CSV table of C-alpha atoms in Angstrom, one decimal:
chain,number,residue,atom,x,y,z
A,1265,UNK,CA,0.0,0.0,0.0
A,1266,UNK,CA,1.1,3.5,-0.7
A,1267,UNK,CA,2.6,5.1,2.5
A,1268,UNK,CA,0.5,8.1,2.1
A,1269,UNK,CA,-2.7,6.1,2.3
A,1270,UNK,CA,-1.3,4.1,5.2
A,1271,UNK,CA,-1.0,7.2,7.2
A,1272,UNK,CA,-4.6,8.2,6.4
A,1273,UNK,CA,-5.9,4.8,7.6
A,1274,UNK,CA,-3.9,5.1,10.8
A,1275,UNK,CA,-5.1,8.6,11.4
A,1276,UNK,CA,-8.7,7.6,11.0
A,1277,UNK,CA,-8.6,5.7,14.3
A,1278,UNK,CA,-7.7,8.8,16.4
A,1279,UNK,CA,-9.2,11.9,14.6
A,1280,UNK,CA,-12.7,12.7,13.5
A,1281,UNK,CA,-13.8,11.4,10.2
A,1282,UNK,CA,-14.1,14.8,8.5
A,1283,UNK,CA,-10.6,15.8,9.5
A,1284,UNK,CA,-9.3,12.5,8.2
A,1285,UNK,CA,-10.8,13.0,4.8
A,1286,UNK,CA,-9.3,16.5,4.5
A,1287,UNK,CA,-5.9,15.2,5.4
A,1288,UNK,CA,-6.1,12.4,2.9
A,1289,UNK,CA,-6.9,14.9,0.1
A,1290,UNK,CA,-3.8,16.9,1.0
A,1291,UNK,CA,-1.6,13.8,1.0
A,1292,UNK,CA,-2.9,12.6,-2.3
A,1293,UNK,CA,-2.0,15.9,-3.9
A,1294,UNK,CA,1.5,15.8,-2.5
A,1295,UNK,CA,2.0,12.2,-3.8
A,1296,UNK,CA,0.8,13.4,-7.2
A,1297,UNK,CA,3.4,16.2,-7.3
A,1298,UNK,CA,6.2,13.8,-6.3
A,1299,UNK,CA,5.2,11.3,-9.0
A,1300,UNK,CA,5.2,14.1,-11.6
A,1301,UNK,CA,8.7,15.2,-10.6
A,1302,UNK,CA,10.0,11.6,-10.8
A,1303,UNK,CA,8.5,11.3,-14.3
A,1304,UNK,CA,10.2,14.5,-15.4
A,1305,UNK,CA,13.5,13.2,-14.1
A,1306,UNK,CA,13.1,10.0,-16.0
A,1307,UNK,CA,12.6,11.8,-19.5
A,1308,UNK,CA,15.1,10.7,-22.1
A,1309,UNK,CA,18.2,12.9,-22.6
A,1310,UNK,CA,18.6,14.7,-26.0
A,1311,UNK,CA,20.5,12.8,-28.7
A,1312,UNK,CA,24.2,13.7,-29.0
A,1313,UNK,CA,25.5,15.8,-31.9
A,1314,UNK,CA,26.2,13.9,-35.2
A,1315,UNK,CA,29.9,13.6,-35.8
A,1316,UNK,CA,30.7,14.7,-39.4
A,1317,UNK,CA,33.9,15.2,-41.4
A,1318,UNK,CA,34.3,18.7,-42.8
A,1319,UNK,CA,36.3,20.5,-45.5
A,1320,UNK,CA,37.2,24.1,-44.9
A,1321,UNK,CA,36.2,26.4,-47.9
A,1322,UNK,CA,39.3,28.2,-49.2
A,1323,UNK,CA,39.6,30.3,-52.3
A,1324,UNK,CA,42.1,28.7,-54.7
A,1325,UNK,CA,43.4,29.6,-58.1
A,1326,UNK,CA,42.1,26.9,-60.4
A,1327,UNK,CA,42.2,26.6,-64.2
A,1328,UNK,CA,39.1,27.9,-66.1
A,1329,UNK,CA,38.0,24.7,-67.7
A,1330,UNK,CA,34.9,23.9,-69.8
A,1331,UNK,CA,33.9,20.5,-70.9
A,1332,UNK,CA,31.4,19.6,-73.6
A,1333,UNK,CA,30.5,16.6,-75.9
A,1334,UNK,CA,31.5,17.2,-79.5
A,1335,UNK,CA,31.4,15.3,-82.8
A,1336,UNK,CA,34.5,14.6,-84.9
A,1337,UNK,CA,34.6,15.4,-88.6
A,1338,UNK,CA,37.3,15.5,-91.2
A,1339,UNK,CA,39.0,18.8,-91.9
A,1340,UNK,CA,38.3,18.3,-95.6
A,1341,UNK,CA,35.8,16.0,-97.2
A,1342,UNK,CA,35.2,15.6,-101.0
A,1343,UNK,CA,33.0,13.5,-103.2
A,1344,UNK,CA,34.4,11.6,-106.1
A,1345,UNK,CA,32.2,11.9,-109.2
A,1346,UNK,CA,32.9,11.2,-112.9
A,1347,UNK,CA,33.5,14.3,-115.1
A,1348,UNK,CA,32.7,12.3,-118.3
A,1349,UNK,CA,30.1,9.8,-119.1
A,1350,UNK,CA,31.1,6.2,-119.8
A,1351,UNK,CA,31.4,2.6,-118.5
A,1352,UNK,CA,33.2,2.2,-115.2
A,1353,UNK,CA,36.0,-0.2,-116.1
A,1354,UNK,CA,37.9,-0.8,-112.9
A,1355,UNK,CA,38.3,0.3,-109.2
A,1356,UNK,CA,42.0,0.8,-108.4
A,1357,UNK,CA,42.0,1.3,-104.6
A,1358,UNK,CA,41.1,-0.7,-101.4
A,1359,UNK,CA,37.9,0.5,-99.9
A,1360,UNK,CA,38.4,2.2,-96.5
A,1361,UNK,CA,42.2,2.6,-97.1
A,1362,UNK,CA,44.1,5.8,-97.0
A,1363,UNK,CA,45.1,7.3,-100.4
A,1364,UNK,CA,47.4,10.1,-101.4
A,1365,UNK,CA,46.4,13.2,-103.4
A,1366,UNK,CA,46.6,12.4,-107.1
A,1367,UNK,CA,46.2,8.6,-106.7
A,1368,UNK,CA,44.0,7.0,-109.3
A,1369,UNK,CA,40.8,5.5,-107.8
A,1370,UNK,CA,38.7,4.5,-110.8
A,1371,UNK,CA,39.1,4.1,-114.5
A,1372,UNK,CA,36.4,4.6,-117.2
A,1373,UNK,CA,36.5,2.9,-120.6
A,1374,UNK,CA,39.1,5.0,-122.6
A,1375,UNK,CA,38.3,3.8,-126.2
A,1376,UNK,CA,35.7,6.4,-127.1
A,1377,UNK,CA,37.8,9.2,-125.8
A,1378,UNK,CA,41.0,8.0,-127.6
A,1379,UNK,CA,39.0,8.0,-130.9
A,1380,UNK,CA,37.9,11.6,-130.1
A,1381,UNK,CA,41.5,12.6,-129.6
A,1382,UNK,CA,42.5,11.0,-133.0
A,1383,UNK,CA,39.7,12.8,-134.8
A,1384,UNK,CA,40.7,16.1,-133.2
A,1385,UNK,CA,44.3,15.6,-134.3
A,1386,UNK,CA,43.2,14.9,-137.9
A,1387,UNK,CA,41.0,18.0,-138.0
A,1388,UNK,CA,44.0,20.0,-136.8
A,1389,UNK,CA,46.2,18.6,-139.5
A,1390,UNK,CA,43.6,19.5,-142.2
A,1391,UNK,CA,43.4,23.1,-141.0
A,1392,UNK,CA,47.2,23.5,-141.0
A,1393,UNK,CA,47.2,22.2,-144.6
A,1394,UNK,CA,44.6,24.7,-145.7
A,1395,UNK,CA,46.5,27.4,-143.9
A,1396,UNK,CA,49.7,26.5,-145.9
A,1397,UNK,CA,47.8,26.6,-149.2
A,1398,UNK,CA,46.2,29.9,-148.4
A,1399,UNK,CA,49.6,31.4,-147.4
A,1400,UNK,CA,51.2,30.3,-150.7
A,1401,UNK,CA,48.3,31.7,-152.7
A,1402,UNK,CA,48.6,35.0,-150.9
A,1403,UNK,CA,52.3,35.2,-151.5
A,1404,UNK,CA,51.8,34.6,-155.3
A,1405,UNK,CA,49.1,37.3,-155.6
A,1406,UNK,CA,51.2,39.8,-153.8
A,1407,UNK,CA,53.8,39.9,-156.6
A,1408,UNK,CA,51.0,40.3,-159.1
A,1409,UNK,CA,49.3,43.1,-157.3
A,1410,UNK,CA,52.6,45.0,-157.1
A,1411,UNK,CA,52.8,45.0,-160.9
A,1412,UNK,CA,49.0,45.7,-161.1
A,1413,UNK,CA,48.4,42.5,-163.0
A,1414,UNK,CA,45.5,41.8,-160.7
A,1415,UNK,CA,43.1,43.9,-158.7
A,1416,UNK,CA,43.8,44.8,-155.1
A,1417,UNK,CA,40.5,43.1,-154.2
A,1418,UNK,CA,41.8,39.7,-155.2
A,1419,UNK,CA,44.9,40.0,-153.1
A,1420,UNK,CA,42.8,41.1,-150.0
A,1421,UNK,CA,40.7,38.0,-150.4
A,1422,UNK,CA,43.7,35.8,-150.4
A,1423,UNK,CA,45.2,37.5,-147.3
A,1424,UNK,CA,41.8,37.1,-145.5
A,1425,UNK,CA,41.8,33.4,-146.3
A,1426,UNK,CA,45.2,33.1,-144.7
A,1427,UNK,CA,43.8,34.6,-141.5
A,1428,UNK,CA,40.7,32.4,-141.5
A,1429,UNK,CA,42.9,29.4,-141.8
A,1430,UNK,CA,45.0,30.5,-138.8
A,1431,UNK,CA,41.8,30.9,-136.8
A,1432,UNK,CA,40.6,27.5,-137.9
A,1433,UNK,CA,43.9,26.0,-136.7
A,1434,UNK,CA,43.4,27.5,-133.2
A,1435,UNK,CA,39.8,26.1,-133.1
A,1436,UNK,CA,41.2,22.6,-134.0
A,1437,UNK,CA,43.8,22.9,-131.4
A,1438,UNK,CA,41.2,23.7,-128.8
A,1439,UNK,CA,39.1,20.7,-129.8
A,1440,UNK,CA,42.2,18.5,-129.5
A,1441,UNK,CA,42.9,19.8,-126.1
A,1442,UNK,CA,39.3,19.2,-125.0
A,1443,UNK,CA,39.5,15.6,-126.3
A,1444,UNK,CA,42.7,15.0,-124.5
A,1445,UNK,CA,41.2,16.5,-121.3
A,1446,UNK,CA,38.2,14.2,-121.5
A,1447,UNK,CA,40.5,11.3,-122.1
A,1448,UNK,CA,42.4,12.2,-118.9
A,1449,UNK,CA,39.1,12.3,-117.0
A,1450,UNK,CA,38.7,8.6,-117.6
A,1451,UNK,CA,41.2,8.2,-114.7
A,1452,UNK,CA,39.4,9.4,-111.6
A,1453,UNK,CA,42.1,10.7,-109.2
A,1454,UNK,CA,41.9,11.6,-105.5
A,1455,UNK,CA,41.8,15.4,-105.2
A,1456,UNK,CA,43.0,15.3,-101.6
A,1457,UNK,CA,44.8,12.7,-99.4
A,1458,UNK,CA,42.6,11.0,-96.8
A,1459,UNK,CA,40.6,8.0,-95.9
A,1460,UNK,CA,38.3,6.5,-98.6
A,1461,UNK,CA,34.8,5.2,-98.2
A,1462,UNK,CA,33.3,2.2,-99.9
A,1463,UNK,CA,32.7,2.3,-103.6
A,1464,UNK,CA,29.1,3.3,-104.4
A,1465,UNK,CA,29.1,2.0,-108.0
A,1466,UNK,CA,30.6,-1.3,-109.2
A,1467,UNK,CA,32.6,-2.1,-112.4
A,1468,UNK,CA,30.5,-2.2,-115.5
A,1469,UNK,CA,28.1,0.6,-114.4
A,1470,UNK,CA,27.2,3.3,-116.8
A,1471,UNK,CA,28.2,6.6,-115.3
A,1472,UNK,CA,26.7,10.0,-116.0
A,1473,UNK,CA,29.1,13.0,-116.0
A,1474,UNK,CA,29.0,15.2,-112.8
A,1475,UNK,CA,26.0,13.2,-111.4
A,1476,UNK,CA,26.8,9.7,-110.1
A,1477,UNK,CA,28.7,9.5,-106.7
A,1478,UNK,CA,31.5,6.9,-106.7
A,1479,UNK,CA,33.1,7.5,-103.3
A,1480,UNK,CA,34.1,10.0,-100.7
A,1481,UNK,CA,37.5,11.0,-99.3
A,1482,UNK,CA,37.9,12.5,-95.8
A,1483,UNK,CA,41.0,14.1,-94.6
A,1484,UNK,CA,41.3,13.2,-90.9
A,1485,UNK,CA,44.7,14.7,-90.1
A,1486,UNK,CA,44.2,17.2,-88.8
A,1487,UNK,CA,40.8,16.3,-87.3
A,1488,UNK,CA,38.1,18.8,-86.4
A,1489,UNK,CA,35.7,18.5,-83.5
A,1490,UNK,CA,32.5,20.6,-83.4
A,1491,UNK,CA,30.8,21.3,-80.1
A,1492,UNK,CA,28.6,23.8,-78.3
A,1493,UNK,CA,28.9,25.7,-75.0
A,1494,UNK,CA,26.3,27.7,-73.1
A,1495,UNK,CA,26.3,31.4,-73.7
A,1496,UNK,CA,27.4,32.2,-70.1
A,1497,UNK,CA,30.4,29.8,-70.4
A,1498,UNK,CA,31.4,31.3,-73.8
A,1499,UNK,CA,31.5,34.7,-72.1
A,1500,UNK,CA,34.0,33.4,-69.6
A,1501,UNK,CA,36.5,32.2,-72.3
A,1502,UNK,CA,35.8,34.7,-75.1
A,1503,UNK,CA,38.8,36.9,-74.3
A,1504,UNK,CA,41.3,34.0,-74.2
A,1505,UNK,CA,39.8,31.8,-76.9
A,1506,UNK,CA,42.7,32.2,-79.2
A,1507,UNK,CA,45.2,31.0,-76.6
A,1508,UNK,CA,43.0,28.4,-75.1
A,1509,UNK,CA,44.3,24.8,-74.8
A,1510,UNK,CA,41.9,22.1,-76.0
A,1511,UNK,CA,42.1,18.5,-75.1
A,1512,UNK,CA,40.1,15.3,-75.6
A,1513,UNK,CA,39.0,13.2,-72.6
A,1514,UNK,CA,38.7,9.5,-73.1
A,1515,UNK,CA,36.1,7.2,-71.5
A,1516,UNK,CA,38.3,6.6,-68.5
A,1517,UNK,CA,38.5,10.3,-67.7
A,1518,UNK,CA,42.1,10.8,-68.7
A,1519,UNK,CA,43.3,13.4,-71.2
A,1520,UNK,CA,44.2,11.5,-74.3
A,1521,UNK,CA,45.1,14.6,-76.4
A,1522,UNK,CA,46.1,18.0,-75.2
A,1523,UNK,CA,47.5,19.6,-78.3
A,1524,UNK,CA,44.3,21.0,-79.9
A,1525,UNK,CA,43.4,24.6,-80.6
A,1526,UNK,CA,40.2,26.5,-81.4
A,1527,UNK,CA,40.0,27.3,-85.1
A,1528,UNK,CA,36.4,28.6,-85.1
A,1529,UNK,CA,34.2,30.4,-82.7
A,1530,UNK,CA,30.6,31.2,-83.6
A,1531,UNK,CA,29.4,34.8,-83.9
A,1532,UNK,CA,25.7,34.0,-83.1
A,1533,UNK,CA,23.8,32.4,-80.3
A,1534,UNK,CA,21.4,29.6,-81.1
A,1535,UNK,CA,18.0,31.2,-80.0
A,1536,UNK,CA,16.4,27.8,-79.3
A,1537,UNK,CA,19.0,26.4,-76.8
A,1538,UNK,CA,21.2,29.4,-76.0
A,1539,UNK,CA,24.5,27.9,-77.1
A,1540,UNK,CA,27.5,29.0,-79.2
A,1541,UNK,CA,29.2,26.8,-81.8
A,1542,UNK,CA,32.9,26.1,-81.4
A,1543,UNK,CA,35.3,24.0,-83.4
A,1544,UNK,CA,38.7,22.6,-82.4
A,1545,UNK,CA,41.5,21.2,-84.5
A,1546,UNK,CA,43.7,18.2,-83.4
A,1547,UNK,CA,46.6,16.3,-85.0
A,1548,UNK,CA,45.4,12.8,-85.8
A,1549,UNK,CA,48.4,11.1,-87.4
A,1550,UNK,CA,47.6,7.6,-86.2
A,1551,UNK,CA,43.9,7.9,-87.1
A,1552,UNK,CA,42.9,7.5,-83.5
A,1553,UNK,CA,39.7,9.3,-83.9
A,1554,UNK,CA,37.3,8.9,-86.9
A,1555,UNK,CA,34.8,11.3,-88.4
A,1556,UNK,CA,31.4,11.0,-86.8
A,1557,UNK,CA,32.8,9.9,-83.5
A,1558,UNK,CA,31.5,11.5,-80.3
A,1559,UNK,CA,34.2,12.7,-77.9
A,1560,UNK,CA,34.4,14.8,-74.8
A,1561,UNK,CA,36.3,18.1,-75.3
A,1562,UNK,CA,38.1,19.9,-72.5
A,1563,UNK,CA,38.8,23.7,-73.0
A,1564,UNK,CA,41.3,25.4,-70.6
A,1565,UNK,CA,41.4,29.1,-70.9
A,1566,UNK,CA,43.2,31.0,-68.1
A,1567,UNK,CA,42.4,30.7,-64.5
A,1568,UNK,CA,39.8,31.7,-61.9
A,1569,UNK,CA,39.4,31.9,-58.1
A,1570,UNK,CA,37.0,29.2,-56.8
A,1571,UNK,CA,36.5,26.6,-54.0
A,1572,UNK,CA,37.5,22.9,-54.4
A,1573,UNK,CA,34.8,20.8,-52.7
A,1574,UNK,CA,34.8,17.0,-52.7
A,1575,UNK,CA,32.2,15.5,-55.1
A,1576,UNK,CA,30.6,13.6,-52.3
A,1577,UNK,CA,29.7,16.8,-50.4
A,1578,UNK,CA,27.7,18.2,-53.3
A,1579,UNK,CA,24.1,17.1,-53.6
A,1580,UNK,CA,22.3,17.6,-56.9
A,1581,UNK,CA,18.6,18.1,-57.7
A,1582,UNK,CA,16.9,18.7,-61.0
A,1583,UNK,CA,17.7,22.5,-60.9
A,1584,UNK,CA,20.3,23.2,-58.3
A,1585,UNK,CA,23.4,21.9,-56.5
A,1586,UNK,CA,23.8,22.4,-52.7
A,1587,UNK,CA,26.1,21.6,-49.8
A,1588,UNK,CA,25.7,21.3,-46.0
A,1589,UNK,CA,27.5,23.8,-43.8
A,1590,UNK,CA,28.5,23.2,-40.2
A,1591,UNK,CA,27.9,26.6,-38.6
A,1592,UNK,CA,29.7,28.0,-35.6
A,1593,UNK,CA,26.8,27.2,-33.3
A,1594,UNK,CA,27.0,23.5,-34.2
A,1595,UNK,CA,24.0,23.4,-36.5
A,1596,UNK,CA,23.7,22.1,-40.0
A,1597,UNK,CA,22.4,24.4,-42.8
A,1598,UNK,CA,21.9,23.7,-46.5
A,1599,UNK,CA,23.3,26.1,-49.0
A,1600,UNK,CA,22.8,26.3,-52.8
A,1601,UNK,CA,26.0,26.7,-54.8
A,1602,UNK,CA,27.1,27.2,-58.4
A,1603,UNK,CA,29.6,24.8,-59.9
A,1604,UNK,CA,31.7,24.8,-63.0
A,1605,UNK,CA,33.1,21.4,-63.5
A,1606,UNK,CA,35.3,18.7,-61.9
A,1607,UNK,CA,38.9,19.0,-61.2
A,1608,UNK,CA,40.2,15.6,-60.2
A,1609,UNK,CA,37.8,14.4,-57.5
A,1610,UNK,CA,36.5,17.8,-56.5
A,1611,UNK,CA,33.8,20.1,-57.8
A,1612,UNK,CA,34.9,23.6,-58.7
A,1613,UNK,CA,32.4,25.8,-56.8
A,1614,UNK,CA,32.3,29.4,-58.2
A,1615,UNK,CA,29.6,30.9,-55.9
A,1616,UNK,CA,27.6,30.2,-52.8
A,1617,UNK,CA,30.4,29.8,-50.2
A,1618,UNK,CA,32.5,32.1,-48.0
A,1619,UNK,CA,36.1,31.6,-47.0
A,1620,UNK,CA,36.5,29.7,-43.8
A,1621,UNK,CA,33.1,27.9,-43.8
A,1622,UNK,CA,33.1,24.2,-43.0
A,1623,UNK,CA,31.5,22.1,-45.6
A,1624,UNK,CA,30.2,18.7,-44.4
A,1625,UNK,CA,31.5,15.8,-46.6
A,1626,UNK,CA,29.9,12.7,-45.0
A,1627,UNK,CA,26.7,11.5,-43.3
A,1628,UNK,CA,24.7,13.7,-45.6
A,1629,UNK,CA,21.7,11.3,-45.5
A,1630,UNK,CA,21.4,11.8,-41.8
A,1631,UNK,CA,21.3,15.6,-41.9
A,1632,UNK,CA,18.3,18.0,-41.8
A,1633,UNK,CA,18.2,21.7,-41.4
A,1634,UNK,CA,19.1,22.7,-37.8
A,1635,UNK,CA,20.5,19.3,-36.9
A,1636,UNK,CA,23.2,19.3,-34.2
A,1637,UNK,CA,26.6,18.3,-35.6
A,1638,UNK,CA,30.1,17.9,-34.2
A,1639,UNK,CA,32.8,18.5,-36.9
A,1640,UNK,CA,35.9,16.5,-36.8
A,1641,UNK,CA,39.3,16.9,-38.4
A,1642,UNK,CA,42.0,19.6,-38.6
A,1643,UNK,CA,39.6,22.1,-40.2
A,1644,UNK,CA,37.1,21.6,-37.4
A,1645,UNK,CA,39.9,22.0,-34.7
A,1646,UNK,CA,40.9,25.3,-36.2
A,1647,UNK,CA,37.4,26.7,-36.2
A,1648,UNK,CA,36.8,25.4,-32.7
A,1649,UNK,CA,39.9,27.1,-31.5
A,1650,UNK,CA,38.9,30.3,-33.1
A,1651,UNK,CA,35.4,30.0,-31.6
A,1652,UNK,CA,36.8,29.3,-28.2
A,1653,UNK,CA,39.1,32.3,-28.4
A,1654,UNK,CA,36.2,34.6,-29.2
A,1655,UNK,CA,34.1,33.1,-26.4
A,1656,UNK,CA,37.0,33.7,-24.0
A,1657,UNK,CA,37.3,37.3,-25.0
A,1658,UNK,CA,33.5,37.8,-24.5
A,1659,UNK,CA,33.7,36.0,-21.1
A,1660,UNK,CA,36.6,38.1,-19.9
A,1661,UNK,CA,34.8,41.3,-20.9
A,1662,UNK,CA,31.6,40.2,-19.0
A,1663,UNK,CA,33.6,39.1,-15.9
A,1664,UNK,CA,35.3,42.5,-15.6
A,1665,UNK,CA,32.0,44.3,-15.7
A,1666,UNK,CA,30.2,42.2,-13.1
A,1667,UNK,CA,33.2,42.1,-10.6
A,1668,UNK,CA,32.5,45.7,-9.6
A,1669,UNK,CA,29.0,44.7,-8.5
A,1670,UNK,CA,30.0,42.5,-5.5
A,1671,UNK,CA,32.5,45.1,-4.3
A,1672,UNK,CA,29.9,47.8,-4.2
A,1673,UNK,CA,27.4,45.4,-2.5
A,1674,UNK,CA,30.0,44.4,0.2
A,1675,UNK,CA,30.5,48.1,1.1
A,1676,UNK,CA,26.9,48.6,1.9
A,1677,UNK,CA,26.0,45.3,3.4
A,1678,UNK,CA,26.6,45.1,7.2
A,1679,UNK,CA,28.9,42.4,8.6
A,1680,UNK,CA,27.5,39.6,10.8
A,1681,UNK,CA,29.0,41.1,13.9
A,1682,UNK,CA,27.5,44.5,13.2
A,1683,UNK,CA,24.1,43.0,12.5
A,1684,UNK,CA,24.3,41.2,15.9
A,1685,UNK,CA,25.1,44.4,17.8
A,1686,UNK,CA,22.1,46.1,16.2
């Protein structure tokens, strides 16, 4: 039985009944207060602060780097088409192989064009014979016109015939040159050096001049890579675009080429997606990259002041990136930041942080705004020391102010002995 109620029962034997009831009410109230105080003392203690690793934010000079995905293309690309009509007689190259400029790729049947050359030569010989006859006739009439044996008109006609024959010779020579040129077109040669495609038409096909496509040749050394960057990123590298270093990053994240340069920068912004076209040029002697291949391009143009924050400390959403900050009062706060790109295993943070702030790098899933945290590490020790020093200064200042109060109180308060005498 509860001791309080035991006392009530015992008291009932000696005191009047009414008085016993009043006493029991008082005792019950006292027991209730004692139980409440015991329950308050038994309430669970608050959870200890979450221990987290931190990284001190410090401004660092880092390279100004942009990365984008681009598509490789040949620096020159030509289509091989016949310049004369005829039957394709033979293919003289290996499909997909590299060829040199001037190398013969296809041959068209030459017989009709050889006959045309022979006819043009014969026509030229006839015109030369006519020219010789006309010249002899003009020379004979000249002596007669001097003695006035013939009229001047007859001599002028003979001289004009000589000139007409000379002009006819020039026309015959032009036709011969044309026939020889068409004959040379029966050998289709590579206009540039590069890598060939497959042959589109096979031997025996009837080709139409300047119409049928036979193959393409792409010059891949040097190689061009076209890519686009956002308008804001282009503004950052515009002043140093000519001296920018351009590299290609392979699938493993390593730089496989770092000897490129920008050879074209767009002068307009795409109004649909807000990007600017760029083009880089790379040596490609070993044909490591092929036209049409997608590659990651890395442009380094000067430097910038930014913060290097571990990738694990940056959380990403659909629109923003953010980090958790361990404030001086031991609370966790979330902060939106602006990032550029990766540098090694770190994010380059360009805005959103202040020098000296502690960025939490682990236990991010356990954090919520206002959560109590306990930083660990050298960065945390330095901040704790600074915080302690500031607190000590504030405490010293407050102690010096309150120490005068007791002295004044002691001067006005009577001593025990004096109080006894009074």
